[in-house]
Amino acid sequence: MKAHDGMYIDGAWRPAAGGDVIEVVNPADEQVIGRVPAGTAADVDTAVRAARAALPGWAATPPAERAARLAALRDVLAARKDEIAETVTAELGSPLNFSQAVHAGVPIAVAGSYAELAATYAFEEKVGNSTVYHEPIGVVGAITPWNYPLHQIVAKAAPALAAGCTVVLKPAEDTPLVAQLFAEAVHEAGVPAGVFNLVTGRGPVAGQALAEHPDVDLVSFTGSTAVGRQIAMVAGAAVKKVALELGGKSANVILPSADLAKAVNVGVANVMSNSGQTCSAWTRMLVHRDQYDEAVELAAAAAAKYGERIGPVVSAKQQERVLGYIEKGVAEGARLVAGGTEAPREQGCFVSPTVFADVTPEMTIAQEEIFGPVLSILRYEDEADALRIANGTVYGLAGAVWAGEEAEAVAFARRMDTGQVDINGGRFNPLAPFGGYKQSGVGRELGAHGLTEYLQTKSLQF
Ligand code: NAD
């Protein structure tokens, strides 16, 4: 798609206040594929004013009509599916079939789920002698990352619009083109002017201005824990609501009764998909000591198969960061059994699918989020040891448990300090609440739980 040189504010593309631009680079060949304006506090202010002005009208729009706009939005996204996939492949680098199935497919499903929820959710309920109204929180400042660029936008904008909130979005600087495409889709779907606004720009400038803006009622942020912490402090000082979807370091726990080959193969695929840039990726594989050597062999073979198919990471900066972690793994004594720091191709920001064995829980690569195609395999002695290792990071976003019997896996999963666990390879559910325990965040996205993040209650007594 062709980049817009303006901001989508109050229903139209308008010139930015300043002249600064962001170059969008294709990480597969490092060519510049577009330029978008780098917004400033002045652009954010204009967008927030538009969102504030549109709020009373949209909040008072009957839920059935909001649902109709969301259904239209889903239909526009579905009609532009190929363009979405091509745009994400160009700016993020993921292979086209993955972009079609996931980067385009999931946001369409999520937009559809909120069209349905807007139509069916009980925005009003009776509690004894009270009527409780679930009202929109107000103007939402949404700040999103680049790793699932359209999904992250839709996971905030769709429930916010369903709830009757208005939105100002500041997308990631690496992937602004699909955000512009989304703004076009919102326009095409007939969402009234000012209800959704887009300000492209850099995090510490436009992002910070949005998080600090006094007329924003809720800041919904997805990104790193470091930035999330800053946003929470600013919001806390202003007594402003905040929703945070942050980092992860999830455990894939393979219990001795599990189908080892299946658990390892699915585990490797999970880490390598999207070039390892998935917040909920199971980057720590926990294997019983008696099965350890076999699991390492299986994982190394599985990772080697990804060598040809893996896309680049998002940028040269990200490539450098991931390679730095691989060097650190070697330096701290982990054993490299697949991949390494050697670039698999001459051009582009590629990282070899990498597997480390003999990783111990305190090593940096077992504690910090790498956000690249790097798997660490850890050894456990017994179930108590596995649980201690699984819960032994500051994060708690996701995880997996494999066992011969579902009940055994469920019993283990219930003791994990984490927000989502896949049992024996359970499938993604766009209606299941997604979000973190501990430093992985505050609040939940997706489904009805995601909708309630954008609502506040008022009770009238009779
Ligand atoms: P990031 O924190 O650097 O950036 C995220 C967004 O915040 C971007 O739009 C960026 O411009 C903006 N930003 C940066 N500094 C800011 C500031 N000072 N004030 C306001 N906004 C600012 O993260 P990233 O590198 O884009 O994304 C990767 C991170 O996102 C990983 O840590 C990953 O785990 C996390 N993530 C979490 C989830 C989840 O649902 N929990 C999902 C995807 C990604």
XYZ file of C-alpha atoms and ligand atoms in Angstrom:
506
model
C 0.000 0.000 0.000
C 1.031 3.612 -0.543
C 2.029 5.501 2.612
C -0.047 8.536 3.641
C 1.936 11.658 4.409
C -0.647 12.836 6.962
C -2.391 11.766 10.144
C -5.915 10.355 10.209
C -7.631 12.778 12.577
C -11.331 13.656 12.853
C -12.294 11.586 9.838
C -9.708 12.892 7.341
C -6.013 12.693 6.478
C -4.463 15.928 7.718
C -0.923 17.279 7.445
C 1.271 16.756 10.521
C 2.213 19.776 12.628
C 5.950 19.254 12.012
C 8.046 18.051 9.093
C 9.861 15.095 10.686
C 9.356 11.692 9.030
C 9.936 8.025 9.852
C 11.412 5.810 7.139
C 9.807 2.382 6.940
C 12.341 -0.321 6.103
C 11.735 -3.834 4.755
C 13.916 -6.020 6.994
C 14.240 -8.730 4.318
C 16.326 -6.477 2.040
C 16.780 -3.327 4.155
C 15.241 -1.087 1.476
C 13.115 1.941 2.424
C 9.534 1.162 1.387
C 7.741 4.272 2.622
C 7.770 7.370 4.777
C 5.207 8.428 7.354
C 5.041 11.571 9.474
C 6.695 11.473 12.896
C 3.998 13.100 14.999
C 4.611 15.482 17.862
C 2.728 16.532 20.997
C 0.804 19.037 18.827
C -0.571 16.239 16.601
C -1.460 14.162 19.647
C -3.303 17.127 21.134
C -5.326 17.659 17.931
C -6.211 13.964 17.838
C -7.221 13.842 21.512
C -9.448 16.907 21.039
C -11.154 15.195 18.093
C -11.648 12.028 20.144
C -13.042 14.041 23.078
C -15.469 15.914 20.822
C -16.700 12.659 19.253
C -17.131 10.873 22.598
C -20.675 11.955 23.636
C -22.136 11.012 20.264
C -20.420 7.640 20.020
C -21.071 6.760 23.685
C -24.776 7.448 23.103
C -24.900 5.427 19.867
C -26.973 2.280 20.509
C -24.795 -0.832 20.875
C -26.539 -2.417 17.872
C -25.321 0.447 15.659
C -21.788 0.234 17.104
C -21.956 -3.499 16.356
C -22.983 -2.760 12.770
C -19.942 -0.468 12.275
C -17.668 -3.189 13.704
C -19.207 -5.801 11.410
C -18.573 -3.442 8.486
C -14.986 -2.980 9.701
C -14.502 -6.755 9.820
C -15.860 -6.989 6.256
C -13.500 -4.274 4.968
C -10.533 -5.988 6.619
C -11.622 -9.315 5.103
C -11.950 -7.727 1.649
C -8.443 -6.247 2.009
C -6.892 -9.391 3.467
C -4.250 -9.817 0.769
C -3.208 -6.173 1.000
C -2.906 -6.479 4.793
C -0.716 -9.572 4.446
C 1.522 -7.948 1.818
C 1.886 -4.795 3.922
C 2.853 -6.723 7.077
C 5.286 -8.879 5.106
C 6.885 -5.732 3.670
C 7.338 -3.861 6.957
C 7.720 -6.718 9.479
C 9.308 -9.344 7.234
C 7.185 -12.371 8.121
C 6.682 -14.980 5.369
C 3.589 -14.230 3.260
C 1.664 -17.396 4.201
C 2.095 -16.555 7.912
C 1.007 -12.963 7.258
C -2.119 -14.201 5.506
C -3.092 -16.766 8.117
C -2.112 -14.879 11.272
C -1.349 -11.182 10.723
C -4.470 -10.738 8.557
C -6.595 -13.691 9.688
C -6.538 -13.113 13.451
C -7.514 -9.399 13.372
C -10.464 -10.218 11.105
C -11.620 -12.850 13.619
C -11.137 -10.460 16.552
C -12.993 -7.598 14.830
C -15.828 -10.067 14.130
C -15.877 -11.216 17.752
C -16.378 -7.625 18.935
C -19.114 -6.986 16.374
C -20.935 -9.875 18.003
C -20.103 -8.871 21.584
C -21.235 -5.271 21.009
C -24.593 -6.626 19.865
C -25.066 -9.124 22.699
C -23.234 -7.769 25.772
C -25.411 -6.769 28.734
C -24.488 -3.079 29.049
C -27.249 -2.777 31.651
C -28.137 -5.164 34.486
C -30.373 -5.342 37.544
C -28.793 -5.997 40.946
C -31.490 -6.038 43.655
C -32.965 -2.531 43.795
C -30.252 -1.119 41.511
C -29.750 -0.790 37.804
C -26.076 -1.038 36.885
C -24.914 0.582 33.643
C -21.640 -0.417 32.004
C -20.531 2.863 30.450
C -17.545 3.675 28.231
C -14.450 4.859 30.108
C -13.945 7.716 27.654
C -11.020 8.680 25.430
C -8.527 5.832 25.004
C -4.852 6.371 24.197
C -3.701 3.126 22.526
C 0.027 2.456 22.102
C 1.007 -0.696 20.210
C 4.148 -2.702 19.279
C 5.301 -4.039 15.914
C 5.381 -7.810 16.432
C 1.734 -8.554 15.542
C 1.086 -5.056 14.277
C -2.532 -5.249 13.141
C -3.606 -7.739 15.806
C -2.359 -5.444 18.571
C -4.279 -2.516 17.081
C -7.533 -4.444 16.640
C -7.231 -6.021 20.115
C -7.511 -2.472 21.513
C -9.546 -0.498 18.957
C -12.332 -3.082 18.459
C -13.297 -3.502 22.146
C -12.877 0.232 22.750
C -15.281 1.051 19.911
C -17.664 -1.718 21.014
C -17.709 -0.186 24.507
C -18.514 3.298 23.154
C -15.067 4.786 23.752
C -13.191 6.939 21.238
C -9.576 6.208 20.383
C -6.245 7.818 19.547
C -3.770 5.204 18.300
C 0.029 5.573 18.299
C 1.357 2.476 16.486
C 4.954 1.213 16.546
C 7.423 3.166 14.427
C 8.623 0.028 12.596
C 5.146 -0.929 11.325
C 3.069 2.202 10.668
C 1.821 1.202 7.205
C -0.648 -1.441 8.336
C -1.866 1.079 10.943
C -2.612 3.523 8.118
C -4.403 0.736 6.252
C -6.473 0.109 9.394
C -7.430 3.812 9.556
C -8.582 3.596 5.923
C -10.670 0.540 6.825
C -12.271 2.328 9.799
C -13.181 5.188 7.449
C -14.598 2.820 4.825
C -16.648 1.071 7.512
C -18.500 4.320 8.213
C -17.236 4.917 11.752
C -18.066 8.589 12.492
C -15.335 11.258 12.333
C -13.229 11.608 15.489
C -14.176 8.193 16.921
C -10.884 6.675 15.756
C -7.739 8.747 15.173
C -4.205 7.797 14.171
C -0.987 9.604 15.064
C 2.166 7.939 13.736
C 5.372 8.833 15.522
C 8.165 7.844 17.844
C 7.597 6.383 21.291
C 9.416 8.935 23.445
C 7.749 11.828 21.536
C 4.241 10.986 20.281
C 3.801 7.943 22.553
C 4.807 9.802 25.666
C 2.642 12.817 24.768
C -0.349 10.509 24.405
C 0.325 8.699 27.694
C 0.703 12.042 29.499
C -2.212 13.857 27.872
C -4.591 15.063 30.608
C -7.663 14.486 28.437
C -6.976 10.778 27.887
C -9.011 8.636 30.314
C -7.372 5.250 29.757
C -3.935 4.381 28.404
C -3.872 0.923 26.866
C -0.292 -0.091 26.170
C 1.295 -3.192 24.684
C 5.066 -3.339 24.565
C 8.109 -3.813 26.716
C 7.991 -3.960 30.495
C 10.462 -1.056 30.723
C 8.200 1.349 28.803
C 5.076 -0.092 30.462
C 6.510 0.741 33.869
C 7.088 4.381 32.816
C 3.563 4.644 31.453
C 2.105 3.185 34.641
C 3.985 5.776 36.722
C 2.714 8.692 34.625
C -0.828 7.302 34.662
C -0.651 6.622 38.398
C 0.317 10.216 39.135
C -2.682 11.426 37.128
C -5.021 8.775 38.661
C -5.690 7.566 35.143
C -6.673 4.009 34.267
C -4.068 1.905 32.565
C -3.997 -1.480 30.803
C -0.604 -3.053 30.210
C 0.318 -6.043 28.030
C 4.038 -6.504 28.576
C 6.843 -8.987 28.111
C 6.985 -12.729 28.664
C 9.375 -15.632 29.194
C 6.974 -18.507 29.020
C 7.687 -22.118 29.970
C 6.853 -25.168 27.893
C 6.674 -27.909 30.524
C 6.961 -31.438 29.147
C 5.952 -33.929 31.850
C 7.435 -37.454 31.617
C 4.117 -39.010 30.504
C 3.815 -36.695 27.461
C 4.292 -37.538 23.799
C 7.851 -36.186 23.777
C 8.350 -35.833 20.015
C 5.074 -33.981 19.544
C 5.705 -31.689 22.514
C 9.198 -30.815 21.306
C 8.201 -30.280 17.677
C 5.212 -28.087 18.504
C 7.366 -26.259 21.056
C 10.068 -25.465 18.509
C 7.471 -24.330 15.959
C 5.926 -22.067 18.589
C 9.253 -20.328 19.271
C 10.319 -20.007 15.635
C 7.016 -18.657 14.293
C 7.091 -14.905 13.590
C 10.894 -15.247 13.927
C 10.552 -15.618 17.684
C 8.944 -12.197 18.056
C 5.935 -13.369 20.053
C 5.434 -12.113 23.596
C 3.741 -15.363 24.607
C 6.326 -17.670 22.935
C 7.383 -20.698 25.004
C 11.055 -19.781 24.968
C 11.996 -22.066 27.880
C 11.484 -25.775 27.271
C 11.519 -27.784 30.526
C 12.341 -31.475 30.160
C 12.762 -34.261 32.755
C 16.412 -35.328 33.142
C 15.691 -38.885 31.880
C 14.332 -37.549 28.575
C 16.657 -34.599 28.282
C 19.166 -35.850 25.709
C 16.461 -37.163 23.425
C 14.546 -33.869 23.632
C 17.676 -31.859 22.799
C 18.321 -34.008 19.742
C 14.728 -33.676 18.552
C 14.736 -29.894 19.098
C 18.012 -29.371 17.234
C 16.684 -31.353 14.267
C 13.375 -29.449 14.295
C 15.134 -26.065 14.449
C 17.425 -26.965 11.553
C 14.330 -27.472 9.364
C 13.287 -23.867 10.002
C 16.549 -22.515 8.614
C 15.155 -22.119 5.120
C 11.713 -20.903 6.011
C 12.260 -18.362 8.773
C 11.696 -14.677 8.029
C 13.982 -11.861 9.192
C 13.549 -10.136 12.541
C 11.998 -6.683 12.338
C 15.099 -4.493 12.113
C 18.891 -4.379 12.196
C 18.626 -3.120 15.779
C 16.553 -6.136 16.790
C 18.979 -8.458 14.974
C 21.865 -6.991 16.934
C 19.964 -7.378 20.200
C 19.144 -11.037 19.523
C 22.721 -11.837 18.466
C 23.914 -10.196 21.687
C 21.763 -12.634 23.690
C 23.135 -15.600 21.727
C 26.687 -14.458 22.542
C 25.715 -14.088 26.178
C 24.270 -17.622 26.242
C 27.563 -19.025 24.986
C 29.576 -16.860 27.398
C 27.511 -18.038 30.389
C 28.132 -21.685 29.500
C 25.012 -22.837 27.633
C 25.608 -25.399 24.860
C 24.657 -24.316 21.344
C 23.014 -27.242 19.512
C 21.444 -25.383 16.559
C 21.963 -21.994 14.920
C 24.242 -19.391 16.480
C 25.439 -15.927 15.582
C 26.325 -16.666 11.984
C 23.855 -14.946 9.633
C 21.912 -17.463 7.523
C 21.796 -15.026 4.557
C 24.044 -12.285 3.301
C 21.390 -9.630 3.090
C 18.578 -8.742 5.481
C 18.046 -8.907 9.227
C 18.030 -12.703 9.547
C 18.909 -14.744 12.631
C 19.438 -18.522 12.472
C 16.895 -20.610 14.390
C 18.909 -21.216 17.545
C 18.647 -23.822 20.306
C 20.614 -23.857 23.543
C 20.953 -26.956 25.756
C 22.327 -27.147 29.316
C 20.628 -23.867 30.174
C 20.263 -23.285 33.905
C 17.437 -21.204 35.408
C 19.581 -18.260 36.485
C 21.265 -17.694 33.087
C 20.404 -14.465 31.292
C 18.906 -16.352 28.325
C 16.559 -18.166 30.746
C 15.463 -14.968 32.497
C 15.257 -12.145 29.937
C 12.983 -11.797 26.957
C 15.066 -12.218 23.784
C 12.341 -11.645 21.170
C 14.096 -13.665 18.487
C 14.226 -17.301 17.283
C 16.098 -18.616 20.314
C 14.984 -21.583 22.444
C 16.524 -22.565 25.790
C 16.154 -26.158 27.010
C 16.318 -26.645 30.778
C 16.544 -29.875 32.769
C 14.332 -30.614 35.783
C 14.615 -33.323 38.441
C 10.979 -33.766 39.481
C 7.630 -31.992 39.242
C 8.331 -29.629 42.140
C 11.575 -28.613 40.451
C 9.740 -28.065 37.140
C 7.201 -25.823 38.845
C 9.880 -23.815 40.613
C 11.726 -23.245 37.309
C 8.514 -22.491 35.368
C 7.510 -19.837 37.929
C 11.043 -18.534 38.438
C 11.014 -15.357 36.329
C 9.482 -11.907 36.781
C 7.069 -12.706 33.937
C 3.825 -14.668 33.751
C 2.207 -14.220 30.355
C 1.695 -17.698 28.912
C 2.948 -21.274 28.902
C 2.293 -24.845 27.872
C 2.001 -28.181 29.648
C 2.179 -31.602 28.024
C 1.185 -34.858 29.723
C -0.262 -38.266 28.849
C -3.554 -37.382 30.555
C -5.168 -33.966 30.259
C -6.019 -33.941 33.973
C -2.340 -34.267 34.905
C -1.443 -31.298 32.688
C -4.339 -29.236 34.064
C -3.245 -29.912 37.659
C 0.222 -28.599 36.824
C -1.101 -25.616 34.838
C -3.259 -24.520 37.781
C -0.085 -24.060 39.833
C 1.667 -21.908 37.214
C 1.807 -18.159 37.847
C 0.758 -17.246 34.345
C -2.229 -15.879 32.446
C -2.659 -18.449 29.643
C -1.608 -22.096 29.390
C -2.032 -24.372 26.367
C -2.750 -27.974 27.344
C -1.220 -30.603 25.027
C -0.970 -28.060 22.208
C -4.379 -26.382 22.697
C -5.426 -24.022 19.906
C -5.561 -20.194 19.993
C -8.976 -18.948 21.067
C -9.753 -15.316 20.128
C -12.406 -15.150 22.870
C -10.159 -16.325 25.736
C -8.801 -13.569 28.016
C -5.155 -12.823 27.248
C -2.833 -11.054 29.661
C -0.204 -11.404 32.284
C 0.441 -12.329 35.885
C 3.328 -10.549 37.666
C 5.355 -8.128 35.498
C 3.716 -9.331 32.277
C 0.996 -6.778 32.741
C -2.216 -5.424 34.159
C -5.605 -6.251 32.653
C -6.811 -8.617 29.941
C -7.444 -8.374 26.217
C -9.786 -10.262 23.858
C -13.329 -11.527 24.287
C -15.737 -10.249 26.927
C -12.889 -9.759 29.437
C -11.180 -7.449 26.937
C -14.389 -5.453 26.524
C -14.761 -4.822 30.261
C -11.348 -3.069 30.289
C -13.032 -0.213 28.393
C -16.121 0.006 30.615
C -16.853 1.576 33.982
C -19.949 1.005 36.064
C -22.609 3.357 37.319
C -25.374 2.137 39.621
C -28.738 3.789 40.135
C -30.764 2.799 43.227
C -34.548 2.656 43.228
P 8.402 -0.936 23.081
O 8.002 -0.912 24.504
O 9.728 -0.440 22.715
O 7.366 -0.130 22.193
C 5.974 -0.367 22.230
C 5.252 0.907 21.839
O 5.525 1.900 22.819
C 5.699 1.509 20.502
O 4.589 2.079 19.852
C 6.658 2.600 20.934
O 6.771 3.647 20.013
C 6.017 3.076 22.217
N 6.919 3.753 23.157
C 8.258 3.610 23.298
N 8.716 4.435 24.265
C 7.645 5.099 24.757
C 7.468 6.067 25.787
N 8.487 6.531 26.496
N 6.225 6.524 26.037
C 5.162 6.056 25.350
N 5.275 5.150 24.351
C 6.491 4.667 24.067
O 8.183 -2.441 22.617
P 8.463 -3.064 21.173
O 9.902 -3.288 21.029
O 7.737 -2.293 20.120
O 7.677 -4.454 21.295
C 8.232 -5.574 21.866
C 7.760 -5.743 23.289
O 6.334 -5.799 23.340
C 8.210 -7.038 23.910
O 8.658 -6.809 25.209
C 6.950 -7.893 23.925
O 6.911 -8.888 24.883
C 5.911 -6.881 24.154
N 4.622 -7.405 23.718
C 3.696 -7.772 24.648
C 2.477 -8.294 24.256
C 1.445 -8.713 25.235
O 0.297 -8.861 24.834
N 1.757 -8.907 26.495
C 2.199 -8.416 22.917
C 3.164 -8.040 21.993
C 4.376 -7.519 22.416
